[in-house]
Amino acid sequence: MHGTLADERTGNAPDLRRIGLHPNYWHPLAVAKDLKKGKTLGVSFAGDPIVLVRTESGKVFALEDRCSHRQMPLSCGVVAGEVVKCCYHAWSFNAEGRCAIPYLPKDAQRPRGVRPYPCREAYGLIFVFPGDIALADQVPFPDLPEVDAPTHKTMFFTRKVNCHYSFMHENLMDMNHQFLHRRWLKRVKPTLLESRRADGLVEAKYKFELTEGEAPLGAKIMLGGEQDDPANEKFDIMTVTTRYPYQTLQLRRPEDDENVLDLWSDYVPLDREQRTHQTFGFLSIRKPDRFAFLLTAFWPVIRYFTESVFTEDRFAVEMEQRAWDAQGADWNQEILPFIMDLRALLVTQGVPINARASGASFAQAAE
Ligand code: FES
Ligand SMILES: [Fe+2]
């Protein structure tokens, strides 16, 4: 059932859930503090096992997580100085993946090492470039100025979600699913203002306002104070953008030239079939000019609100994945043109799941 790309119901269109996330980007694979000095951490990108190593001097490197001798995971190994030693026969591997063997016979040829991955630590995360090494320097690294800025307070979150990454993009961009969050966002009314598709991105802009009545405290704080007063016609502009492969959400008051809230996320496939992923996200809120301490005081409320909303979204997207698994194809009926654009973007920028190792995009592979 899962062998072909085509959606059996729509004929020619490739099934988005069979499209892999393109590996030629910088993707976060771990939280930096989870990798202590002199330790290893086994992670994965779309079924490729990767070991992250923090050397005794504190440097981080990433290698294929299989010893080139007998395939023992190097994440079971031991860090010694600036190398990792396999736990089985003690072959040791440096940051470039080259190996040294303690008992190599004098006349024996040195065996091949393992694949190294470009690796960078930033924003408290460890990013890896799982694709073509030659491209790593040319591909822009995520630029998240709000995350470390003193003007903002940032919440980091990461969760394993049992669904294909594409469901996350669709879920966030289609704001008509507020009904799912009716416990929290009953009074929130999103109205689509415009959408656009450009090279490598799809964007939807909404007017986001609170209708009459009391909104939950978390929503009020995030949407900015007194908006539940009907006499006060304040509203926010919410912009949701998928700039492949990342997704952002921004909230801005129409009269402001800065965002009140910036969300950035990447949905990193874990298994080879890409039916599970790890969400990595930053939610940055600009500190108000006056009473900035209030943001800190209400931080637990905002976190509770955010986590509650995320839990509902996770429930929905996991149900969607469950249906896809049972039906063996994408039976969803999409009616919004910009969500169709988003789906097309994810298809054309991605790679067919089984051919992902080639690094070719779907468009190239289809030629
Ligand atoms: S399996 Fe790694 S050293 Fe033998
Ligand atoms: Fe949602």
Coordinates of C-alpha atoms and ligand atoms in Angstrom, one line a residue:
M1 CA 0.0 0.0 0.0
H2 CA 2.8 2.4 0.7
G3 CA 4.9 1.7 -2.3
T4 CA 3.8 4.5 -4.7
L5 CA 4.0 8.2 -4.6
A6 CA 0.6 8.8 -6.4
D7 CA -2.4 9.5 -4.3
E8 CA -4.8 6.7 -5.5
R9 CA -7.8 9.0 -5.2
T10 CA -6.5 12.0 -7.2
G11 CA -4.5 10.1 -9.8
N12 CA -1.4 12.0 -10.7
A13 CA -0.8 14.2 -7.8
P14 CA 2.0 12.9 -5.5
D15 CA 0.8 12.1 -2.0
L16 CA 2.3 14.7 0.2
R17 CA 2.7 12.2 3.0
R18 CA 5.2 10.3 0.9
I19 CA 7.4 13.3 0.5
G20 CA 10.4 13.6 2.7
L21 CA 11.7 16.8 4.3
H22 CA 14.7 17.9 2.2
P23 CA 17.9 17.2 4.0
N24 CA 19.8 20.1 2.5
Y25 CA 18.9 22.5 5.3
W26 CA 20.0 23.1 8.9
H27 CA 17.8 21.2 11.2
P28 CA 17.9 21.1 15.0
L29 CA 18.3 17.6 16.3
A30 CA 18.9 18.0 20.0
V31 CA 18.8 20.4 22.9
A32 CA 22.4 21.5 23.6
K33 CA 22.2 21.0 27.4
D34 CA 21.2 17.3 26.9
L35 CA 24.7 16.7 25.6
K36 CA 27.2 17.0 28.4
K37 CA 31.0 17.3 28.0
G38 CA 32.6 14.0 27.3
K39 CA 29.3 12.4 26.4
T40 CA 27.5 11.1 23.3
L41 CA 23.8 11.4 22.2
G42 CA 22.1 9.3 19.6
V43 CA 19.6 11.2 17.5
S44 CA 18.1 10.7 14.0
F45 CA 17.1 12.5 10.9
A46 CA 14.4 10.6 8.9
G47 CA 15.7 7.2 9.9
D48 CA 19.4 8.0 9.6
P49 CA 21.1 7.4 12.9
I50 CA 23.4 10.3 13.9
V51 CA 25.6 10.5 17.0
L52 CA 26.3 13.9 18.5
V53 CA 29.6 14.0 20.5
R54 CA 30.7 16.7 22.9
T55 CA 34.4 16.4 23.4
E56 CA 36.2 16.9 26.6
S57 CA 37.1 20.5 25.5
G58 CA 33.4 21.1 24.8
K59 CA 33.3 21.0 21.0
V60 CA 30.4 19.3 19.3
F61 CA 30.6 17.1 16.3
A62 CA 28.2 14.8 14.5
L63 CA 28.8 11.4 12.8
E64 CA 26.9 8.6 11.3
D65 CA 25.9 6.5 14.3
R66 CA 27.4 3.3 13.1
C67 CA 30.9 2.1 13.6
S68 CA 32.5 1.3 10.3
H69 CA 33.9 -1.9 11.8
R70 CA 30.8 -3.9 12.8
Q71 CA 28.0 -1.3 12.9
M72 CA 27.9 -0.8 16.6
P73 CA 26.2 2.5 17.4
L74 CA 28.9 5.0 18.2
S75 CA 26.5 6.6 20.7
C76 CA 27.2 3.5 22.9
G77 CA 30.9 4.6 22.8
V78 CA 33.2 6.5 25.0
V79 CA 34.5 10.0 24.5
A80 CA 38.3 10.3 25.0
G81 CA 39.7 13.8 24.5
E82 CA 38.5 14.9 21.1
V83 CA 37.5 11.6 19.7
V84 CA 34.8 9.0 20.3
K85 CA 35.8 5.4 20.8
C86 CA 33.5 2.6 19.8
C87 CA 32.6 0.5 22.8
Y88 CA 33.2 -2.8 21.0
H89 CA 36.9 -2.9 19.7
A90 CA 37.8 0.6 20.6
W91 CA 38.2 2.0 17.0
S92 CA 38.3 5.7 17.5
F93 CA 36.7 8.4 15.3
N94 CA 37.5 12.1 15.1
A95 CA 35.2 15.0 14.1
E96 CA 35.9 14.3 10.4
G97 CA 34.8 10.7 10.9
R98 CA 38.3 9.3 10.2
C99 CA 39.2 6.2 12.3
A100 CA 42.2 5.1 14.2
I101 CA 42.6 1.5 15.2
P102 CA 44.6 0.5 18.3
Y103 CA 45.5 -3.0 16.9
L104 CA 45.9 -2.3 13.2
P105 CA 48.5 -4.7 11.8
K106 CA 51.5 -2.8 10.4
D107 CA 50.9 -3.7 6.8
A108 CA 47.1 -3.5 6.8
Q109 CA 45.3 -0.8 4.9
R110 CA 43.5 1.8 7.1
P111 CA 39.7 1.1 6.7
R112 CA 37.3 3.8 5.8
G113 CA 35.7 5.9 8.6
V114 CA 32.2 7.1 9.0
R115 CA 30.2 9.9 7.4
P116 CA 30.6 13.3 9.2
Y117 CA 27.7 15.8 9.3
P118 CA 28.2 19.6 9.5
C119 CA 27.1 20.6 12.9
R120 CA 26.5 23.9 14.7
E121 CA 25.3 24.9 18.2
A122 CA 23.0 27.9 18.4
Y123 CA 20.0 29.2 20.4
G124 CA 20.6 26.3 22.9
L125 CA 20.1 23.7 20.2
I126 CA 22.4 21.5 18.1
F127 CA 21.7 21.9 14.4
V128 CA 22.9 19.4 11.8
F129 CA 23.0 19.6 8.1
P130 CA 21.9 16.1 7.1
G131 CA 22.2 16.6 3.3
D132 CA 25.1 17.2 0.8
I133 CA 28.1 18.4 2.9
A134 CA 29.3 20.6 0.0
L135 CA 26.2 22.8 0.4
A136 CA 26.3 23.3 4.1
D137 CA 28.2 26.6 4.0
Q138 CA 25.9 28.1 1.3
V139 CA 22.6 27.3 2.9
P140 CA 21.4 30.0 5.2
F141 CA 21.5 29.2 8.9
P142 CA 18.2 30.0 10.7
D143 CA 18.4 33.7 11.8
L144 CA 16.4 34.1 15.0
P145 CA 17.3 37.5 16.5
E146 CA 14.5 37.6 19.0
V147 CA 15.5 34.4 20.7
D148 CA 18.5 35.8 22.5
A149 CA 17.4 39.5 22.5
P150 CA 17.0 41.3 25.9
T151 CA 14.0 43.0 24.4
H152 CA 12.1 39.6 24.3
K153 CA 11.3 36.7 26.5
T154 CA 11.5 33.4 24.8
M155 CA 9.9 30.0 25.5
F156 CA 11.5 27.0 23.9
F157 CA 9.5 23.8 23.3
T158 CA 10.2 20.4 21.8
R159 CA 7.8 17.5 21.5
K160 CA 7.7 14.2 19.6
V161 CA 4.6 14.1 17.5
N162 CA 3.5 11.0 15.7
C163 CA 2.7 12.5 12.3
H164 CA 4.3 13.5 9.0
Y165 CA 5.7 17.0 9.3
S166 CA 3.4 18.3 6.6
F167 CA 0.3 18.0 8.9
M168 CA 2.0 20.6 11.2
H169 CA 2.4 23.1 8.4
E170 CA -1.2 22.7 7.3
N171 CA -2.5 22.8 10.9
L172 CA -0.8 26.1 11.8
M173 CA -1.5 27.9 8.5
D174 CA -5.2 27.1 8.4
M175 CA -6.5 29.2 11.3
N176 CA -10.0 28.1 10.7
H177 CA -9.4 25.3 13.2
Q178 CA -9.9 27.6 16.2
F179 CA -12.9 25.4 17.0
L180 CA -10.5 22.7 18.1
H181 CA -9.2 25.2 20.7
R182 CA -12.7 26.3 21.7
R183 CA -11.9 25.9 25.4
W184 CA -9.2 28.6 25.0
L185 CA -9.9 30.6 21.9
K186 CA -13.6 30.7 21.8
R187 CA -13.6 34.4 21.5
V188 CA -10.8 34.6 18.9
K189 CA -12.0 35.4 15.4
P190 CA -9.5 35.0 12.6
T191 CA -10.3 36.5 9.2
L192 CA -8.1 35.9 6.2
L193 CA -6.8 39.1 4.8
E194 CA -4.5 37.9 2.1
S195 CA -2.2 35.1 1.1
R196 CA 0.7 34.9 -1.2
R197 CA 3.0 32.3 -2.8
A198 CA 6.6 33.3 -3.7
D199 CA 9.8 31.4 -4.4
G200 CA 10.1 28.9 -1.6
L201 CA 7.3 30.3 0.6
V202 CA 3.6 30.4 1.2
E203 CA 2.1 33.0 3.5
A204 CA -1.3 33.7 5.0
K205 CA -2.2 36.9 6.7
Y206 CA -5.1 37.1 9.1
K207 CA -6.9 39.7 11.1
F208 CA -7.0 38.3 14.6
E209 CA -9.5 39.8 17.0
L210 CA -11.3 39.0 20.2
T211 CA -15.0 39.1 19.9
E212 CA -17.3 40.2 22.8
G213 CA -17.0 38.4 26.1
E214 CA -14.3 37.2 28.3
A215 CA -11.3 35.5 26.8
P216 CA -9.0 33.2 28.8
L217 CA -6.2 35.1 30.5
G218 CA -3.4 33.4 28.5
A219 CA -5.1 34.5 25.2
K220 CA -5.6 38.0 26.5
I221 CA -2.0 38.4 27.5
M222 CA -0.7 37.0 24.2
L223 CA -3.1 39.0 22.1
G224 CA -2.4 42.2 24.1
G225 CA -4.4 43.4 27.0
E226 CA -7.7 45.1 26.7
Q227 CA -8.9 43.8 23.4
D228 CA -12.0 42.2 24.8
D229 CA -13.5 45.6 25.1
P230 CA -15.8 45.9 22.1
A231 CA -15.5 49.7 22.2
N232 CA -11.8 49.3 21.7
E233 CA -11.4 48.2 18.1
K234 CA -7.9 46.8 18.5
F235 CA -6.9 43.7 16.7
D236 CA -3.7 42.0 15.6
I237 CA -2.4 41.0 12.3
M238 CA -1.3 37.4 12.3
T239 CA 1.0 36.2 9.6
V240 CA 1.8 32.5 9.2
T241 CA 4.6 31.7 6.8
T242 CA 6.2 28.5 5.6
R243 CA 9.5 29.5 4.3
Y244 CA 10.7 26.1 3.4
P245 CA 11.5 24.1 5.5
Y246 CA 10.7 26.3 8.5
Q247 CA 7.4 27.8 9.7
T248 CA 6.9 31.1 11.4
L249 CA 4.0 32.9 13.0
Q250 CA 4.0 36.6 13.8
L251 CA 1.6 38.8 15.6
R252 CA 1.6 42.6 15.1
R253 CA -0.6 45.4 16.0
P254 CA -1.6 47.3 12.9
E255 CA -0.2 50.6 14.3
D256 CA 3.1 49.0 15.4
D257 CA 6.2 48.4 13.3
E258 CA 7.5 45.6 15.5
N259 CA 6.0 42.2 16.2
V260 CA 4.5 41.5 19.6
L261 CA 5.1 37.8 19.1
D262 CA 7.3 35.6 17.0
L263 CA 7.1 31.9 16.7
W264 CA 9.6 29.8 14.8
S265 CA 9.4 26.1 14.3
D266 CA 11.0 23.2 12.4
Y267 CA 9.4 19.8 12.3
V268 CA 12.2 17.2 12.0
P269 CA 11.3 13.7 10.8
L270 CA 12.5 10.9 13.0
D271 CA 11.8 7.6 11.3
R272 CA 12.5 6.6 7.7
E273 CA 8.9 6.7 6.6
Q274 CA 8.6 10.1 8.2
R275 CA 5.4 9.3 10.1
T276 CA 6.8 10.8 13.3
H277 CA 8.7 14.0 13.9
Q278 CA 10.2 16.1 16.6
T279 CA 8.9 19.7 16.8
F280 CA 11.4 22.3 17.8
G281 CA 10.0 25.7 18.4
F282 CA 10.7 29.2 19.9
L283 CA 8.0 31.5 21.0
S284 CA 9.3 35.0 21.6
I285 CA 7.2 37.8 23.1
R286 CA 8.3 41.4 23.1
K287 CA 8.6 42.8 26.5
P288 CA 6.1 45.7 26.9
D289 CA 7.7 49.1 27.3
R290 CA 6.0 49.6 30.6
F291 CA 5.5 47.0 33.3
A292 CA 7.9 44.5 31.6
F293 CA 7.9 42.5 34.9
L294 CA 4.3 41.5 34.2
L295 CA 5.4 39.4 31.3
T296 CA 7.6 37.4 33.7
A297 CA 4.8 37.2 36.3
F298 CA 2.4 35.8 33.8
W299 CA 4.9 33.6 32.1
P300 CA 3.6 30.4 33.7
V301 CA 0.1 31.3 32.5
I302 CA 1.3 31.9 29.0
R303 CA 3.2 28.6 29.1
Y304 CA 0.2 26.7 30.3
F305 CA -2.0 28.2 27.6
T306 CA 0.6 27.5 24.9
E307 CA 1.1 23.9 26.0
S308 CA -2.7 23.3 26.2
V309 CA -3.2 24.6 22.7
F310 CA -0.2 22.6 21.4
T311 CA -1.7 19.4 23.0
E312 CA -4.9 19.9 21.1
D313 CA -3.1 20.5 17.9
R314 CA -1.0 17.4 18.5
F315 CA -4.2 15.3 19.0
A316 CA -5.6 16.6 15.7
V317 CA -2.5 16.0 13.6
E318 CA -1.9 12.5 15.1
M319 CA -5.5 11.6 14.2
E320 CA -4.9 12.8 10.7
Q321 CA -1.8 10.6 10.5
R322 CA -3.7 7.6 11.9
A323 CA -6.3 8.1 9.1
W324 CA -3.6 8.2 6.5
D325 CA -2.1 5.0 7.8
A326 CA -5.4 3.2 7.7
Q327 CA -6.4 4.6 4.3
G328 CA -3.0 4.2 2.7
A329 CA -3.4 7.5 0.9
D330 CA -4.3 11.1 1.4
W331 CA -8.1 11.3 1.3
N332 CA -8.2 14.9 2.7
Q333 CA -10.3 17.4 0.8
E334 CA -8.7 20.7 0.7
I335 CA -10.8 23.8 -0.2
L336 CA -8.5 26.7 0.6
P337 CA -6.3 27.9 -2.3
F338 CA -3.4 28.9 0.0
I339 CA -3.4 25.5 1.7
M340 CA -3.2 23.9 -1.7
D341 CA -0.3 26.2 -2.5
L342 CA 1.3 25.2 0.8
R343 CA 0.9 21.5 -0.1
A344 CA 2.4 22.1 -3.5
L345 CA 5.3 23.9 -1.9
L346 CA 6.0 21.0 0.4
V347 CA 5.8 18.5 -2.5
T348 CA 8.1 20.5 -4.8
Q349 CA 10.7 21.4 -2.2
G350 CA 10.8 17.9 -0.7
V351 CA 12.3 14.6 -1.7
P352 CA 10.5 11.3 -2.4
I353 CA 10.9 9.4 0.8
N354 CA 12.7 6.4 -0.5
A355 CA 15.0 8.4 -2.8
R356 CA 15.9 10.9 -0.1
A357 CA 19.5 9.8 0.2
S358 CA 20.2 11.0 -3.4
G359 CA 19.6 14.6 -2.2
A360 CA 17.5 15.3 -5.3
S361 CA 14.3 17.3 -4.9
F362 CA 11.0 15.7 -5.9
A363 CA 10.9 17.9 -9.0
Q364 CA 14.3 16.7 -10.1
A365 CA 13.5 13.1 -9.3
A366 CA 10.3 13.2 -11.3
E367 CA 12.2 14.3 -14.5
Ligands
FES1 S1 32.3 -2.5 16.1 FE1 33.2 -0.7 16.5 S2 35.2 -1.1 17.0 FE2 34.4 -3.0 16.4
FE2 FE -3.9 25.0 16.6

